[in-house]
Amino acid sequence: MLVNILKIGGSVITNKDVEYSLKISEVYRIAYEISKAYKYCTKHMILIHGGGSFGHSTVIEHGNVEKPYSIAQIIWFMKELNMIVTDALNAYGVPAVSFDTHAIFYRDFDGDLKCFYKPLEKALKKDIVVVLFGDIIFGDRDAEILSGDEIAWKLSTIFKPSRILFATDVDGVYDRNPEEPGSRLLEVVRISEVGSVDMESRKKVDVTGGMKAKILHGLRYWNSELREVLIFNGLKKDFIFKALCGESVLGSRVVL
Ligand code: ADP
């Protein structure tokens, strides 16, 4: 079973600069594109979405992710966003089932991320589209944020897809912050060289490490099955559909 892993950035479905602000038309457009991909190209998809201004704002408002009320609120807001995404998918006829990240992921004492993936595997075999989201998880040390990016990388070690797709709100990875004049889109990004690229989001609120962390997880989770890791613009019409169907789209290819 060839599984497609698509991470949809919080920046694509929410306005990251405005608290709890949804880009509802993007959510519906993306759901439509995924429904087309489901109909014409692939029944086996794991979709993971980020928190955007639902997750990041709540974390900043609470100032911690360890206290009981913080945990409950952050998870509640993420679940709220997740239900909107899952509803939109079902509205377009995609049999999408959301699995609570905090119920199936756990960080052990050594920092290893554990995942109870059997239910996902069984659902995928039934042509169900699996939906997960960046969330708070529990672990041997304490509760912590688990980014959608790390979920995507981790699941690639379990389901061995040939590609991981990261949809974000810019065309890919630039040689410096894309807001800076003269910045240039990189066709290929070598993970080992990412340390030297400026990737600070000056305007946007991000508690999961932004673009740099998205790429650096590859150091830990790269596996021999991976042929392509693509960072591309999920705001561009039909890019998500095309990427899921294996057509080439503009973006940056991440290599070891
Ligand atoms: P998402 O929410 O889609 O996962 P992030 O907000 O984590 O995405 O990262 C995307 C953002 O990273 C872009 O909006 C961009 O402004 C910022 N960014 C900073 N530096 C870079 C860079 N060198 N190349 C690409 N994007 C960058």
CSV table of C-alpha atoms and ligand atoms in Angstrom, one decimal:
chain,number,residue,atom,x,y,z
A,1,MET,CA,0.0,0.0,0.0
A,2,LEU,CA,1.6,3.2,-1.1
A,3,VAL,CA,0.7,5.9,1.3
A,4,ASN,CA,0.8,9.7,0.6
A,5,ILE,CA,1.7,11.9,3.5
A,6,LEU,CA,0.7,15.5,3.2
A,7,LYS,CA,1.3,18.1,5.9
A,8,ILE,CA,-0.8,21.2,5.5
A,9,GLY,CA,0.8,24.1,7.2
A,10,GLY,CA,-1.1,26.2,9.7
A,11,SER,CA,-0.1,29.2,7.6
A,12,VAL,CA,-2.2,27.8,4.7
A,13,ILE,CA,-5.5,27.4,6.6
A,14,THR,CA,-5.2,30.2,9.2
A,15,ASN,CA,-3.9,33.7,9.3
A,16,LYS,CA,-0.9,33.2,11.5
A,17,ASP,CA,-0.7,36.8,12.5
A,18,VAL,CA,-4.3,37.1,13.7
A,19,GLU,CA,-5.5,35.0,16.7
A,20,TYR,CA,-7.9,32.2,15.9
A,21,SER,CA,-8.4,33.4,12.4
A,22,LEU,CA,-9.4,30.8,9.9
A,23,LYS,CA,-9.0,31.0,6.1
A,24,ILE,CA,-12.2,29.2,5.5
A,25,SER,CA,-12.2,29.5,1.7
A,26,GLU,CA,-8.7,27.9,1.6
A,27,VAL,CA,-10.0,25.1,3.9
A,28,TYR,CA,-12.8,24.3,1.4
A,29,ARG,CA,-10.6,24.7,-1.7
A,30,ILE,CA,-8.1,22.3,-0.2
A,31,ALA,CA,-10.8,19.8,0.8
A,32,TYR,CA,-12.0,20.0,-2.8
A,33,GLU,CA,-8.6,19.3,-4.2
A,34,ILE,CA,-8.1,16.4,-1.8
A,35,SER,CA,-11.5,15.0,-2.9
A,36,LYS,CA,-10.3,15.2,-6.5
A,37,ALA,CA,-7.1,13.4,-5.6
A,38,TYR,CA,-9.1,10.8,-3.7
A,39,LYS,CA,-11.3,10.2,-6.8
A,40,TYR,CA,-8.7,10.2,-9.5
A,41,CYS,CA,-5.3,9.3,-8.0
A,42,THR,CA,-5.0,7.8,-4.5
A,43,LYS,CA,-7.1,6.4,-1.8
A,44,HIS,CA,-4.3,6.2,0.7
A,45,MET,CA,-3.6,9.5,2.3
A,46,ILE,CA,-2.4,10.7,5.7
A,47,LEU,CA,-3.2,14.4,6.1
A,48,ILE,CA,-1.7,16.4,8.9
A,49,HIS,CA,-2.4,20.0,9.6
A,50,GLY,CA,-0.6,22.5,11.7
A,51,GLY,CA,-2.1,24.7,14.4
A,52,GLY,CA,-1.5,28.1,12.8
A,53,SER,CA,-3.1,30.9,14.8
A,54,PHE,CA,-5.3,28.4,16.7
A,55,GLY,CA,-2.4,26.5,18.3
A,56,HIS,CA,0.4,29.0,18.5
A,57,SER,CA,-1.8,31.8,19.9
A,58,THR,CA,-3.2,29.6,22.6
A,59,VAL,CA,0.3,28.4,23.6
A,60,ILE,CA,1.5,32.0,23.8
A,61,GLU,CA,-1.5,33.1,25.8
A,62,HIS,CA,-0.9,30.5,28.4
A,63,GLY,CA,2.8,30.8,28.4
A,64,ASN,CA,3.3,27.1,29.2
A,65,VAL,CA,2.2,23.7,27.9
A,66,GLU,CA,2.5,21.8,31.2
A,67,LYS,CA,-0.3,23.1,33.4
A,68,PRO,CA,-3.6,21.3,33.3
A,69,TYR,CA,-5.7,24.2,32.1
A,70,SER,CA,-3.2,25.1,29.4
A,71,ILE,CA,-3.1,21.6,28.1
A,72,ALA,CA,-6.9,21.3,28.0
A,73,GLN,CA,-7.4,24.6,26.3
A,74,ILE,CA,-4.7,24.1,23.6
A,75,ILE,CA,-6.0,20.7,22.8
A,76,TRP,CA,-9.5,22.1,22.6
A,77,PHE,CA,-8.6,24.8,20.1
A,78,MET,CA,-6.6,22.3,18.0
A,79,LYS,CA,-9.5,20.0,18.0
A,80,GLU,CA,-11.8,22.8,17.0
A,81,LEU,CA,-9.6,23.6,14.0
A,82,ASN,CA,-9.3,19.9,13.2
A,83,MET,CA,-13.1,19.4,13.2
A,84,ILE,CA,-13.5,22.2,10.7
A,85,VAL,CA,-10.9,20.6,8.4
A,86,THR,CA,-12.4,17.1,8.8
A,87,ASP,CA,-15.9,18.4,8.3
A,88,ALA,CA,-14.8,20.1,5.0
A,89,LEU,CA,-13.3,16.9,3.7
A,90,ASN,CA,-16.4,14.9,4.5
A,91,ALA,CA,-18.5,17.6,2.9
A,92,TYR,CA,-16.7,17.0,-0.3
A,93,GLY,CA,-17.2,13.3,-0.1
A,94,VAL,CA,-13.8,12.3,1.4
A,95,PRO,CA,-14.2,9.5,4.0
A,96,ALA,CA,-11.9,11.3,6.4
A,97,VAL,CA,-11.4,10.2,10.0
A,98,SER,CA,-9.5,12.3,12.5
A,99,PHE,CA,-7.3,10.6,15.0
A,100,ASP,CA,-6.3,12.5,18.1
A,101,THR,CA,-2.6,13.0,18.1
A,102,HIS,CA,-2.4,13.2,21.9
A,103,ALA,CA,-4.1,9.7,22.1
A,104,ILE,CA,-1.6,7.9,19.8
A,105,PHE,CA,1.7,9.7,20.2
A,106,TYR,CA,4.0,9.5,23.3
A,107,ARG,CA,7.5,10.8,23.9
A,108,ASP,CA,9.7,8.4,25.9
A,109,PHE,CA,12.4,9.3,28.3
A,110,ASP,CA,15.2,9.2,25.7
A,111,GLY,CA,13.2,11.6,23.4
A,112,ASP,CA,12.0,8.9,21.1
A,113,LEU,CA,8.6,9.5,19.7
A,114,LYS,CA,6.3,6.5,19.9
A,115,CYS,CA,3.2,6.1,17.9
A,116,PHE,CA,0.3,3.5,18.2
A,117,TYR,CA,-0.1,3.3,14.5
A,118,LYS,CA,-2.1,0.1,14.1
A,119,PRO,CA,-5.5,1.9,14.0
A,120,LEU,CA,-4.1,4.2,11.3
A,121,GLU,CA,-2.9,1.3,9.2
A,122,LYS,CA,-6.2,-0.5,9.5
A,123,ALA,CA,-8.1,2.7,8.5
A,124,LEU,CA,-5.9,3.2,5.5
A,125,LYS,CA,-6.5,-0.3,4.3
A,126,LYS,CA,-10.2,0.5,4.3
A,127,ASP,CA,-9.5,3.5,2.1
A,128,ILE,CA,-10.2,5.9,4.9
A,129,VAL,CA,-8.3,9.2,4.8
A,130,VAL,CA,-6.4,9.6,8.1
A,131,VAL,CA,-6.3,13.1,9.6
A,132,LEU,CA,-3.9,14.2,12.3
A,133,PHE,CA,-2.9,17.6,13.7
A,134,GLY,CA,-0.1,19.3,15.6
A,135,ASP,CA,-1.0,19.0,19.2
A,136,ILE,CA,0.1,18.6,22.8
A,137,ILE,CA,1.3,15.2,23.7
A,138,PHE,CA,2.2,13.5,27.0
A,139,GLY,CA,5.5,11.9,27.7
A,140,ASP,CA,7.9,10.5,30.3
A,141,ARG,CA,9.3,13.9,31.0
A,142,ASP,CA,6.2,16.2,30.6
A,143,ALA,CA,3.6,17.4,28.2
A,144,GLU,CA,5.0,19.1,25.1
A,145,ILE,CA,4.0,20.4,21.7
A,146,LEU,CA,4.3,17.9,18.9
A,147,SER,CA,4.4,19.8,15.5
A,148,GLY,CA,2.5,18.6,12.5
A,149,ASP,CA,5.9,18.6,10.7
A,150,GLU,CA,7.4,16.1,13.1
A,151,ILE,CA,4.3,13.9,12.8
A,152,ALA,CA,4.8,13.8,9.0
A,153,TRP,CA,8.4,12.9,9.3
A,154,LYS,CA,7.8,10.3,12.0
A,155,LEU,CA,5.0,8.6,10.1
A,156,SER,CA,7.2,8.4,7.0
A,157,THR,CA,9.4,6.0,9.0
A,158,ILE,CA,6.4,3.8,9.7
A,159,PHE,CA,4.5,3.9,6.5
A,160,LYS,CA,7.5,4.3,4.2
A,161,PRO,CA,6.0,6.6,1.5
A,162,SER,CA,8.3,7.5,-1.3
A,163,ARG,CA,7.4,11.2,-0.8
A,164,ILE,CA,6.4,13.6,2.0
A,165,LEU,CA,4.6,16.7,0.9
A,166,PHE,CA,4.8,19.9,2.9
A,167,ALA,CA,2.3,22.6,1.8
A,168,THR,CA,3.1,26.0,3.2
A,169,ASP,CA,2.3,29.7,2.4
A,170,VAL,CA,5.5,30.4,0.4
A,171,ASP,CA,6.8,28.8,-2.8
A,172,GLY,CA,9.4,26.8,-0.9
A,173,VAL,CA,12.7,27.4,0.9
A,174,TYR,CA,14.5,30.6,0.1
A,175,ASP,CA,18.2,31.5,0.5
A,176,ARG,CA,17.1,33.9,3.2
A,177,ASN,CA,13.8,35.1,4.7
A,178,PRO,CA,11.5,35.5,1.6
A,179,GLU,CA,10.3,38.9,2.9
A,180,GLU,CA,13.8,40.2,2.3
A,181,PRO,CA,14.5,41.8,-1.1
A,182,GLY,CA,16.5,39.7,-3.4
A,183,SER,CA,15.7,36.4,-1.8
A,184,ARG,CA,15.9,33.4,-4.1
A,185,LEU,CA,13.9,30.2,-4.1
A,186,LEU,CA,16.1,27.1,-3.6
A,187,GLU,CA,15.3,24.2,-5.9
A,188,VAL,CA,17.2,21.8,-3.7
A,189,VAL,CA,17.8,22.2,0.1
A,190,ARG,CA,20.5,20.0,1.7
A,191,ILE,CA,19.4,19.4,5.3
A,192,SER,CA,23.0,19.5,6.5
A,193,GLU,CA,23.3,23.1,5.1
A,194,VAL,CA,20.1,24.4,6.5
A,195,GLY,CA,21.8,25.7,9.7
A,196,SER,CA,23.4,28.5,7.8
A,197,VAL,CA,20.2,29.8,6.1
A,198,ASP,CA,18.2,32.6,7.8
A,199,MET,CA,14.7,31.2,8.5
A,200,GLU,CA,13.4,33.4,11.2
A,201,SER,CA,9.8,34.4,10.7
A,202,ARG,CA,9.9,37.9,12.0
A,203,LYS,CA,6.2,38.7,11.7
A,204,LYS,CA,4.6,35.3,12.3
A,205,VAL,CA,4.1,33.7,15.6
A,206,ASP,CA,5.5,30.2,15.7
A,207,VAL,CA,6.1,28.0,18.6
A,208,THR,CA,7.3,24.9,16.7
A,209,GLY,CA,10.5,26.3,15.1
A,210,GLY,CA,9.1,27.3,11.7
A,211,MET,CA,10.7,26.5,8.4
A,212,LYS,CA,14.1,25.5,9.9
A,213,ALA,CA,12.6,22.8,12.2
A,214,LYS,CA,10.4,21.5,9.4
A,215,ILE,CA,13.6,20.6,7.5
A,216,LEU,CA,15.9,19.7,10.4
A,217,HIS,CA,13.6,16.8,11.5
A,218,GLY,CA,14.9,15.1,8.4
A,219,LEU,CA,18.2,14.5,10.2
A,220,ARG,CA,16.5,12.3,12.6
A,221,TYR,CA,13.8,10.7,10.5
A,222,TRP,CA,15.3,10.3,7.0
A,223,ASN,CA,14.8,6.8,5.7
A,224,SER,CA,16.1,5.0,2.7
A,225,GLU,CA,12.6,4.7,1.2
A,226,LEU,CA,12.2,8.4,0.7
A,227,ARG,CA,12.7,9.6,-2.8
A,228,GLU,CA,11.3,13.1,-2.5
A,229,VAL,CA,10.5,15.6,0.3
A,230,LEU,CA,8.8,18.6,-1.3
A,231,ILE,CA,8.0,22.0,0.3
A,232,PHE,CA,5.6,23.9,-1.9
A,233,ASN,CA,2.9,26.5,-1.9
A,234,GLY,CA,-0.4,25.1,-0.7
A,235,LEU,CA,-2.1,28.4,-1.4
A,236,LYS,CA,-1.6,28.0,-5.2
A,237,LYS,CA,-4.7,26.6,-6.8
A,238,ASP,CA,-4.4,22.9,-7.8
A,239,PHE,CA,-0.9,22.5,-6.3
A,240,ILE,CA,-2.1,20.2,-3.6
A,241,PHE,CA,-4.1,18.1,-6.1
A,242,LYS,CA,-1.2,17.9,-8.5
A,243,ALA,CA,1.3,17.1,-5.8
A,244,LEU,CA,-0.9,14.3,-4.4
A,245,CYS,CA,-1.2,12.9,-7.9
A,246,GLY,CA,2.5,12.9,-8.5
A,247,GLU,CA,2.6,15.7,-11.0
A,248,SER,CA,5.5,18.1,-10.6
A,249,VAL,CA,4.9,21.4,-8.9
A,250,LEU,CA,7.1,24.4,-8.2
A,251,GLY,CA,8.8,24.0,-4.8
A,252,SER,CA,12.0,23.0,-2.9
A,253,ARG,CA,13.2,19.5,-2.8
A,254,VAL,CA,14.8,18.5,0.5
A,255,VAL,CA,17.7,16.1,0.3
A,256,LEU,CA,20.0,14.7,3.0
B,1,ADP,P1,3.6,26.3,8.2
B,1,ADP,O1,2.8,27.0,9.2
B,1,ADP,O2,3.1,26.3,6.8
B,1,ADP,O3,4.1,24.9,8.6
B,1,ADP,P2,5.9,27.9,8.9
B,1,ADP,O4,5.2,29.2,9.4
B,1,ADP,O5,6.4,27.1,9.9
B,1,ADP,O6,4.9,27.1,8.0
B,1,ADP,O7,7.0,28.3,7.9
B,1,ADP,C1,6.7,29.1,6.7
B,1,ADP,C2,7.1,30.5,6.9
B,1,ADP,O8,8.6,30.5,7.0
B,1,ADP,C3,6.9,31.3,5.7
B,1,ADP,O9,5.7,32.0,5.8
B,1,ADP,C4,8.1,32.3,5.6
B,1,ADP,O10,7.7,33.6,5.9
B,1,ADP,C5,9.0,31.8,6.8
B,1,ADP,N1,10.4,31.7,6.4
B,1,ADP,C6,11.4,32.3,7.1
B,1,ADP,N2,12.6,32.1,6.5
B,1,ADP,C7,12.3,31.4,5.3
B,1,ADP,C8,13.1,30.9,4.3
B,1,ADP,N3,14.5,31.0,4.3
B,1,ADP,N4,12.5,30.2,3.3
B,1,ADP,C9,11.2,30.0,3.3
B,1,ADP,N5,10.3,30.5,4.3
B,1,ADP,C10,10.9,31.1,5.3
